Coordinates of C-alpha atoms in Angstrom, one line a residue:
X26 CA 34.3 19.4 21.0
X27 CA 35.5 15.8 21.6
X28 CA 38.4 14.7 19.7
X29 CA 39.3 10.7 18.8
X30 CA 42.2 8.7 17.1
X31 CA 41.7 5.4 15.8
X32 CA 45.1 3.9 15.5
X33 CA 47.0 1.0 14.4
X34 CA 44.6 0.4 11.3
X35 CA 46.6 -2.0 9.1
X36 CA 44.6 -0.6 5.4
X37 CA 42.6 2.4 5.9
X38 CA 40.2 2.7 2.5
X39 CA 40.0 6.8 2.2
X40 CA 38.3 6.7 -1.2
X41 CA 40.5 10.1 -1.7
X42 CA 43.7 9.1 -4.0
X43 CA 45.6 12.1 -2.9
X44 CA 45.7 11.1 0.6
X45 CA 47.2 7.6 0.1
X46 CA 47.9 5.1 -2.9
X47 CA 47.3 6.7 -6.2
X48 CA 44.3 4.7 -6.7
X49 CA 40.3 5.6 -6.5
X50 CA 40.5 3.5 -2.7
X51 CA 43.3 5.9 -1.6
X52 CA 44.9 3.3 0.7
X53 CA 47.0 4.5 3.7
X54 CA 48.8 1.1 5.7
X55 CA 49.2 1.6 8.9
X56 CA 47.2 4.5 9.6
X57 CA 45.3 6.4 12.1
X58 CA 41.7 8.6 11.8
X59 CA 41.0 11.3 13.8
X60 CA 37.4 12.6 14.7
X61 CA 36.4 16.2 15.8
X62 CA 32.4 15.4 16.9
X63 CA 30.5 14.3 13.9
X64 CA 33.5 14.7 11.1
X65 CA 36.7 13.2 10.1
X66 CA 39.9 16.1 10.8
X67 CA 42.7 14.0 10.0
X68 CA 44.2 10.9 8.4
X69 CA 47.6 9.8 7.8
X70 CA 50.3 7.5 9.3
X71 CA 49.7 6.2 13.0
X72 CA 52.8 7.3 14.0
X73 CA 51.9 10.4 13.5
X74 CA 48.5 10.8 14.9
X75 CA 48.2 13.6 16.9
X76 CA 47.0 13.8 20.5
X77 CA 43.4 13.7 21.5
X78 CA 40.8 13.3 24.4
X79 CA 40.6 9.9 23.4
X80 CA 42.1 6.7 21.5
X81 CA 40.6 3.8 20.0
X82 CA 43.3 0.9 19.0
X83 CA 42.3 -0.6 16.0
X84 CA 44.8 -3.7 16.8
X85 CA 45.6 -4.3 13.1
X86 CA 42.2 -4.0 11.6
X87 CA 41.0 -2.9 8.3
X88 CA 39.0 0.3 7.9
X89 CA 36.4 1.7 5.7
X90 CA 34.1 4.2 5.0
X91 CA 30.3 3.5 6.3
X92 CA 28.6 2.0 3.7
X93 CA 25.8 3.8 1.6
X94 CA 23.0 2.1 0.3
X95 CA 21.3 4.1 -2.0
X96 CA 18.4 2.0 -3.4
X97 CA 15.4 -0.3 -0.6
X98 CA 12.0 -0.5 -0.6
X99 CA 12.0 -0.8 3.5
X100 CA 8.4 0.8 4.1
X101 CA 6.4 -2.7 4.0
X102 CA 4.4 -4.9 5.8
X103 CA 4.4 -8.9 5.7
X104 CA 6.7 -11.0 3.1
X105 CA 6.7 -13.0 0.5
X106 CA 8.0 -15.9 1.5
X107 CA 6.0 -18.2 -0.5
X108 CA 6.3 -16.4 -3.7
X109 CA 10.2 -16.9 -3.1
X110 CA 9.8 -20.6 -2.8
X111 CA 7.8 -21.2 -5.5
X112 CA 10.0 -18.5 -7.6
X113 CA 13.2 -21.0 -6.6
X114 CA 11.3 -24.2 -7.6
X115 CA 10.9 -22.5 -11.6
X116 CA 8.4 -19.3 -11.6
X117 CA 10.0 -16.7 -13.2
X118 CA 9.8 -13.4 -11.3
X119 CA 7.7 -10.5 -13.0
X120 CA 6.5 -7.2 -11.4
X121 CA 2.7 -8.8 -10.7
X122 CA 4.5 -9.7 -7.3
X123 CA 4.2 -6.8 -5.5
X124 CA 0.4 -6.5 -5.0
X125 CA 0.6 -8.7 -2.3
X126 CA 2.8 -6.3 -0.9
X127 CA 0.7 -2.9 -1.4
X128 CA -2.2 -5.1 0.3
X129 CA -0.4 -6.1 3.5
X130 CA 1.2 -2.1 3.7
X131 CA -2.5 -0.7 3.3
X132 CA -3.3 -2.8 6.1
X133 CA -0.4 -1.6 8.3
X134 CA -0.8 0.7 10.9
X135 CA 2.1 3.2 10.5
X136 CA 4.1 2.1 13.9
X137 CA 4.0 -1.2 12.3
X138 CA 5.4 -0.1 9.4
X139 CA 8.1 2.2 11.6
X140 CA 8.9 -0.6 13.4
X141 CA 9.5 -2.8 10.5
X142 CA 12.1 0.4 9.0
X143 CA 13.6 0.4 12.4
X144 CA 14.4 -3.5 12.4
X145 CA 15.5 -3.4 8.7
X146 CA 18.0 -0.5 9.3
X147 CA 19.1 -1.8 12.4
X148 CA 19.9 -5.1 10.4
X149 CA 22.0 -2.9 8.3
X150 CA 23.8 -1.4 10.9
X151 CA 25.3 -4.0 12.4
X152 CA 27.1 -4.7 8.7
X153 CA 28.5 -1.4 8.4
X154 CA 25.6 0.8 6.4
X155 CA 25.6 3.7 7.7
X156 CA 23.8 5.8 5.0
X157 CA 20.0 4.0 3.7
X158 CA 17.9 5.8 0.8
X159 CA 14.5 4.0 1.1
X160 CA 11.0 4.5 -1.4
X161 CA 7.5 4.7 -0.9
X162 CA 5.8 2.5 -3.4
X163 CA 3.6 -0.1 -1.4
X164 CA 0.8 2.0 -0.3
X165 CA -0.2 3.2 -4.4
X166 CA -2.9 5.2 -3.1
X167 CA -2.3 9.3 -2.1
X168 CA -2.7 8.6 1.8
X169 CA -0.5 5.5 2.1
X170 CA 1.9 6.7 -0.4
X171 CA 2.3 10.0 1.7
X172 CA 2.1 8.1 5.3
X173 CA 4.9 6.0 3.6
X174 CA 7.2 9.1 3.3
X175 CA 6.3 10.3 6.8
X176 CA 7.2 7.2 8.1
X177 CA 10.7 7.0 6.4
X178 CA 11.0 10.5 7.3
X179 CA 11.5 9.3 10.9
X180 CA 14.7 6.9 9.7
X181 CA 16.6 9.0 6.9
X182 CA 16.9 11.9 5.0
X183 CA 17.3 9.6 1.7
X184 CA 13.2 9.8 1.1
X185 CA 12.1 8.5 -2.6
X186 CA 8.4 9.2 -3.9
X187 CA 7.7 6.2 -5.6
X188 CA 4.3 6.6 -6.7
X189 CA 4.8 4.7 -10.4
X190 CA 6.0 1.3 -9.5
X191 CA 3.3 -0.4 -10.2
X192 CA -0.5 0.3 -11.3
X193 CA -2.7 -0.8 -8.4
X194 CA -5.7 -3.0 -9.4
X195 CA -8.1 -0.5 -9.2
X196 CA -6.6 1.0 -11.7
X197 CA -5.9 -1.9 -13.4
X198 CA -8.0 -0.6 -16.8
X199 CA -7.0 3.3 -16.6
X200 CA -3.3 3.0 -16.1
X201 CA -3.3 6.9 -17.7
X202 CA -5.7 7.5 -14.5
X203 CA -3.2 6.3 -12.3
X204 CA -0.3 8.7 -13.6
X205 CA -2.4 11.3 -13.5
X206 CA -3.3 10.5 -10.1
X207 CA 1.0 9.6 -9.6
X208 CA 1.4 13.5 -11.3
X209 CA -0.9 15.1 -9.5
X210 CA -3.1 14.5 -6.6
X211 CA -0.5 12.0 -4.9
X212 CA 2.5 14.3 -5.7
X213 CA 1.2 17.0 -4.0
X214 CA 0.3 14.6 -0.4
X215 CA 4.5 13.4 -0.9
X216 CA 6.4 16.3 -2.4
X217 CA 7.1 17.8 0.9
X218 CA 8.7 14.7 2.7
X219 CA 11.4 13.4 -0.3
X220 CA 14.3 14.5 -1.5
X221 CA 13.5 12.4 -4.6
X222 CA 10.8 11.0 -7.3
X223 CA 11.7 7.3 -8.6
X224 CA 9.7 5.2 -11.5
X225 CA 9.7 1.6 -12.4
X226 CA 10.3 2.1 -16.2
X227 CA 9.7 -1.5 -17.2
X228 CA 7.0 -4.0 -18.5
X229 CA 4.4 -4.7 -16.3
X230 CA 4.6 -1.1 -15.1
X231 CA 5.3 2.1 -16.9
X232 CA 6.6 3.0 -20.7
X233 CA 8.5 5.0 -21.6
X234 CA 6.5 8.0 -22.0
X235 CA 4.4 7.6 -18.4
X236 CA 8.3 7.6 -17.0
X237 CA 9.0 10.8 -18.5
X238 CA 5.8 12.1 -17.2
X239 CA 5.9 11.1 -14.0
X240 CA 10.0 12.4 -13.3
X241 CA 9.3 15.8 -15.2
X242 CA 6.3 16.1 -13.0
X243 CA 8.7 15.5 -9.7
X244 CA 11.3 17.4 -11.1
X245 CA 9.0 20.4 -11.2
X246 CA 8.1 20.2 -7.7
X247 CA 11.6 20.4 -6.9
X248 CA 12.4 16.2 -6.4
X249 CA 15.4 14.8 -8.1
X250 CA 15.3 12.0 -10.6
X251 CA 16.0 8.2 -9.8
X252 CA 14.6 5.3 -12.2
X253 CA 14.3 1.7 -12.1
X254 CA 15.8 1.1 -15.5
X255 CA 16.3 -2.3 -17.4
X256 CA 16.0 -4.9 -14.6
X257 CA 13.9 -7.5 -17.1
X258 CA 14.5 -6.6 -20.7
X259 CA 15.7 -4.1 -22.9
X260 CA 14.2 -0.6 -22.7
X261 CA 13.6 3.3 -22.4
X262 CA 15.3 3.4 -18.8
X263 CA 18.5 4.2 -18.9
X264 CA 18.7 6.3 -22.0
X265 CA 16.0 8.7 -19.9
X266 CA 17.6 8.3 -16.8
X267 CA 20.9 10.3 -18.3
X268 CA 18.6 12.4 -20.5
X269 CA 17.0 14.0 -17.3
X270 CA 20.1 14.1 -15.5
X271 CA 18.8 11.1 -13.1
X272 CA 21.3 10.6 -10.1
X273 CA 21.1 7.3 -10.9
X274 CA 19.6 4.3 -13.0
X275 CA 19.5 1.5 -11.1
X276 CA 19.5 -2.1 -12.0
X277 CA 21.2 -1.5 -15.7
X278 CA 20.8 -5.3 -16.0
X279 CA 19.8 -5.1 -20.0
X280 CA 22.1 -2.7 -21.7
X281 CA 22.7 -1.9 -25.2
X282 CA 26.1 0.1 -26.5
X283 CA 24.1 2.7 -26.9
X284 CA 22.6 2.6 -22.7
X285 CA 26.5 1.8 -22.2
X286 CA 27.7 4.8 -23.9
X287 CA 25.0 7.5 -22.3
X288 CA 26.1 5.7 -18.7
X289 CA 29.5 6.9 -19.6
X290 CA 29.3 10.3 -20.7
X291 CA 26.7 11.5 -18.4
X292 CA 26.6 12.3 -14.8
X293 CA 23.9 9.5 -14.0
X294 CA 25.6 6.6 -11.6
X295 CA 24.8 3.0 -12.9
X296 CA 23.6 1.4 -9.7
X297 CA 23.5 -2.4 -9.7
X298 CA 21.2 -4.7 -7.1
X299 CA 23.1 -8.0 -7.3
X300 CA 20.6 -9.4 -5.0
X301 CA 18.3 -9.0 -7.1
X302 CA 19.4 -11.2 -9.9
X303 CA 20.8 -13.9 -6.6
X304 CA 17.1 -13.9 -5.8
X305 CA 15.5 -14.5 -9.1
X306 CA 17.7 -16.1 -10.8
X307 CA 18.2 -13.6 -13.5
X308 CA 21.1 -12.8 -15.3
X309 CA 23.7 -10.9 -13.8
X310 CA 24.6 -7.2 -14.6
X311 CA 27.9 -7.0 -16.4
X312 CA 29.9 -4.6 -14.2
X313 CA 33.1 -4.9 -15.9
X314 CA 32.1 -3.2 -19.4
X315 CA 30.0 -0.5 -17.4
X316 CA 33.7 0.3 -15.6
X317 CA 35.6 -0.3 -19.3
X318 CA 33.8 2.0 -20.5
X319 CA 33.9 4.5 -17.7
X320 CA 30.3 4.2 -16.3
X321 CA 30.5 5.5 -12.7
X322 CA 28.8 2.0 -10.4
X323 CA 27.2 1.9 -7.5
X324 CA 26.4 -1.2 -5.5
X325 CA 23.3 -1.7 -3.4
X326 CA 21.1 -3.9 -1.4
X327 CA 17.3 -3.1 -3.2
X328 CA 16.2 -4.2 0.0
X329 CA 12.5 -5.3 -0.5
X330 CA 10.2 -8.6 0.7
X331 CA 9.5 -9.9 -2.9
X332 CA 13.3 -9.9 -5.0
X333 CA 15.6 -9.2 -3.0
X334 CA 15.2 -9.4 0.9
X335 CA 18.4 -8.7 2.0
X336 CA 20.1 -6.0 3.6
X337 CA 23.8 -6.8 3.3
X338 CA 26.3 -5.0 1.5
X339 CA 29.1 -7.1 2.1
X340 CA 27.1 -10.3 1.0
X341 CA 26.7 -7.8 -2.5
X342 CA 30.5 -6.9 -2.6
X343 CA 31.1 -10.9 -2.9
X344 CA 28.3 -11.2 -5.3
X345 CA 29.3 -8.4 -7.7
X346 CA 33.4 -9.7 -7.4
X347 CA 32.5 -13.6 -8.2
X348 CA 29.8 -12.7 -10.7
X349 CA 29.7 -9.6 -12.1
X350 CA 33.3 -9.0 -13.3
X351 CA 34.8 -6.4 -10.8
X352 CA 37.8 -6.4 -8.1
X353 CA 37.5 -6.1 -4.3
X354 CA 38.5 -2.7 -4.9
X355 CA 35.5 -1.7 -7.7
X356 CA 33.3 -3.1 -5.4
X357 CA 34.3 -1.7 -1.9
X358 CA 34.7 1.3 -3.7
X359 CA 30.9 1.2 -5.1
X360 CA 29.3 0.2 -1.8
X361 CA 31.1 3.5 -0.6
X362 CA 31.9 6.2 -3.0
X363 CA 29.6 4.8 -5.8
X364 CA 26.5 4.7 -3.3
X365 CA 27.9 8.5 -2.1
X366 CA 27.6 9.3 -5.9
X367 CA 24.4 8.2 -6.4
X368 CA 23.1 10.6 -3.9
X369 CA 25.2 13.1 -4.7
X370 CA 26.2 13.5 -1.7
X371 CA 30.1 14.7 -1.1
X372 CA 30.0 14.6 2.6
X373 CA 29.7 10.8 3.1
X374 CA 31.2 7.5 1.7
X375 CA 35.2 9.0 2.0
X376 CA 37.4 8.9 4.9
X377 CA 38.8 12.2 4.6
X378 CA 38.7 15.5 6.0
X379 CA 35.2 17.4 6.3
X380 CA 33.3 14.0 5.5
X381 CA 31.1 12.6 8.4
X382 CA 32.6 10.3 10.3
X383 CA 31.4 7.2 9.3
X384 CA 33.3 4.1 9.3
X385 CA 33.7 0.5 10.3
X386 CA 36.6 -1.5 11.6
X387 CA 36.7 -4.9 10.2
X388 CA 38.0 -8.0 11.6
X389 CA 39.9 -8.4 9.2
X390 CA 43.5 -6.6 7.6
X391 CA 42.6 -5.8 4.5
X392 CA 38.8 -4.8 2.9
X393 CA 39.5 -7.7 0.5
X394 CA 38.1 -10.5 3.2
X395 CA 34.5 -8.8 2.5
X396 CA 34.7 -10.7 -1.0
X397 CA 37.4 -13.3 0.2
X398 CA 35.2 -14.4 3.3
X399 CA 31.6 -14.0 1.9
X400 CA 29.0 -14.4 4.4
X401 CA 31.0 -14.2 7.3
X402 CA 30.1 -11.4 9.9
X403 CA 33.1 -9.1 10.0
X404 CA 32.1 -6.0 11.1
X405 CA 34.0 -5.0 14.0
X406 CA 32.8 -1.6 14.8
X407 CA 30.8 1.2 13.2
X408 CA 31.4 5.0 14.0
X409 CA 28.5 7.0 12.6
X410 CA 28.1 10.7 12.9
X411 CA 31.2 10.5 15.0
X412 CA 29.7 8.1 17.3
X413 CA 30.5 4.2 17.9
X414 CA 26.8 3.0 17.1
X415 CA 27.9 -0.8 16.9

């Protein structure tokens, strides 16, 4: 095996508060990281790095752990461009939109589509993601729903069945057709290929009872819980997000005490897509009284072509800081560990020994500068899996 040393980091973010500051980011300043192949072996003080086959000189630069974004919708053809402009000049944004996506995917061949993942990931990259959950949910019928999975299948092991995000039209008048079909037939074509089974439990989709339907249904065939929960109003969501043990509820834009206090108590991770609301105007998630109240938060991208086409985490860290109520630290720490969470997963979004080694230098000292420098590219380096990849 092939060892490495990254020294002379100025901050290194852990996310592992016994190995520096007693704080969730576990700061060590002036610290070095060594790799053995694909996972971290050792972190501490740079002085006392020891020796290895090679060495990387950070010169001063901050490091974090590779960012995981647990929530896209990358398995799509064309865009919505227009929609977007017109949506910015006063239409509101509802969930009709994404029919003119399903019709441009079914048109797709499938190294289209591949190729659009590819580019989309890629993008994401180059920022520092080095973890990317992405749904099915633009094909709506059994074949393009399952071709959708196979497709992501050749990008990441973070595969959602997403079946329930919208009726199609041609179910437009038997929306109890469609989750049967969403339960049944279409399960069975996508089962094998996720890890997970997502719904879109709002109006202009699915109640609160076809939710529950269609995640019992996954859950049965052995895929985890996710759910779309309160992005547009008050509703059902959240409060059966927790009671199915979801891994996470994402959006949490429309909260009552009540969604608050399930959030807290339960295992499910409130994940919040702040370019979501930048992209339709909507009200912003309050972060801060999820975190008062001890909600864990993630923080992702909801990648898509209709509300939110971007796939920058950083450009969401300075959202969430200026407009959403929490520090740099929250929101480094939810891009990272909160994302981790979200997929229960234990092995990434830490710098620490036994995680994968995957982390990015900034050019930068401190993580701070990703809110304090929004939109500036300051990605430096990314090692993922132990190799430099950017």
């Amino acid at each position: 095996m092939t060892t490495t040393a990254i020294t002379n980091i100025a901050g290194l973010v852990t996310n592992d508060p016994s190995l520096g500051t007693d704080s969730p980011l576990g700061l060590i300043r002036d610290a070095a990281v060594v790799i053995e192949d694909d996972r971290i072996v050792w972190t501490g003080d740079s002085g006392k790095a020891p020796a290895t086959d090679n060495a990387v000189d950070a010169g001063g630069r901050a490091a974090i752990p590779g960012f995981v974004d647990s929530h896209s919708h990358l398995v799509f053809a064309g865009d919505r461009t227009e929609e977007f402009n017109a949506r910015m000049s006063g239409r509101s944004y509802s969930a009709g939109g994404i029919r003119t996506t399903v019709a441009a995917t079914r048109a797709a061949t499938d190294d289209a589509l591949s190729a659009n993942v590819a580019r989309y990931l890629a993008e994401a990259l180059r920022q520092g993601t080095t973890t990317f959950e992405t749904k099915s949910g633009y094909g709506l019928t059994v074949e393009d729903e399952a071709r959708a999975l196979r497709v992501a299948a050749r990008h990441t092991e973070e595969i959602t069945y997403l079946g329930a995000h919208i009726v199609p039209p041609e179910y437009a008048d038997d929306p109890a057709g469609y989750v049967d079909l969403v339960t049944g037939p279409m399960l069975d074509a996508c089962a094998p290929y996720a890890r997970w089974v997502d719904v879109f439990c709002e109006r202009g989709a699915f109640d609160g009872d076809q939710a529950r339907a269609v995640l019992t249904a996954g859950r049965a065939r052995g895929l985890h819980p996710r759910v779309h929960a309160n992005q547009l109003g008050h509703g059902p969501g959240v409060l059966l997000a927790v009671e199915l043990d979801a891994a996470s509820a994402d959006h949490c834009t429309h909260l009552t005490d009540a969604d608050v206090d399930a959030l807290a108590q339960g295992n499910t991770v409130a994940t919040l897509l702040p370019g979501a609301e930048f992209s339709t105007r909507a009200a912003w998630p309050d972060a801060r009284r999820l975190l008062d109240a001890g909600a864990t938060v993630a923080l992702s991208t909801d990648c898509n072509p209709g509300s939110s086409f971007t796939s920058s985490l950083p450009f969401c860290i300075a959202l969430a800081v200026r407009d959403m109520g929490m520090t740099p630290d929250e929101a480094v720490w939810s891009a990272t560990a909160g994302g981790a969470a979200a997929l229960r997963r234990t092995d990434i979004g830490r710098i620490a020994p036994g995680a994968r080694a995957d982390l990015v230098l900034l050019d930068a000292p401190s993580h701070v500068h990703l809110a304090y420098r929004p939109g500036v590219p300051l990605t430096h380096a990314v090692w993922r899996r132990g190799t430099r990849v950017v």
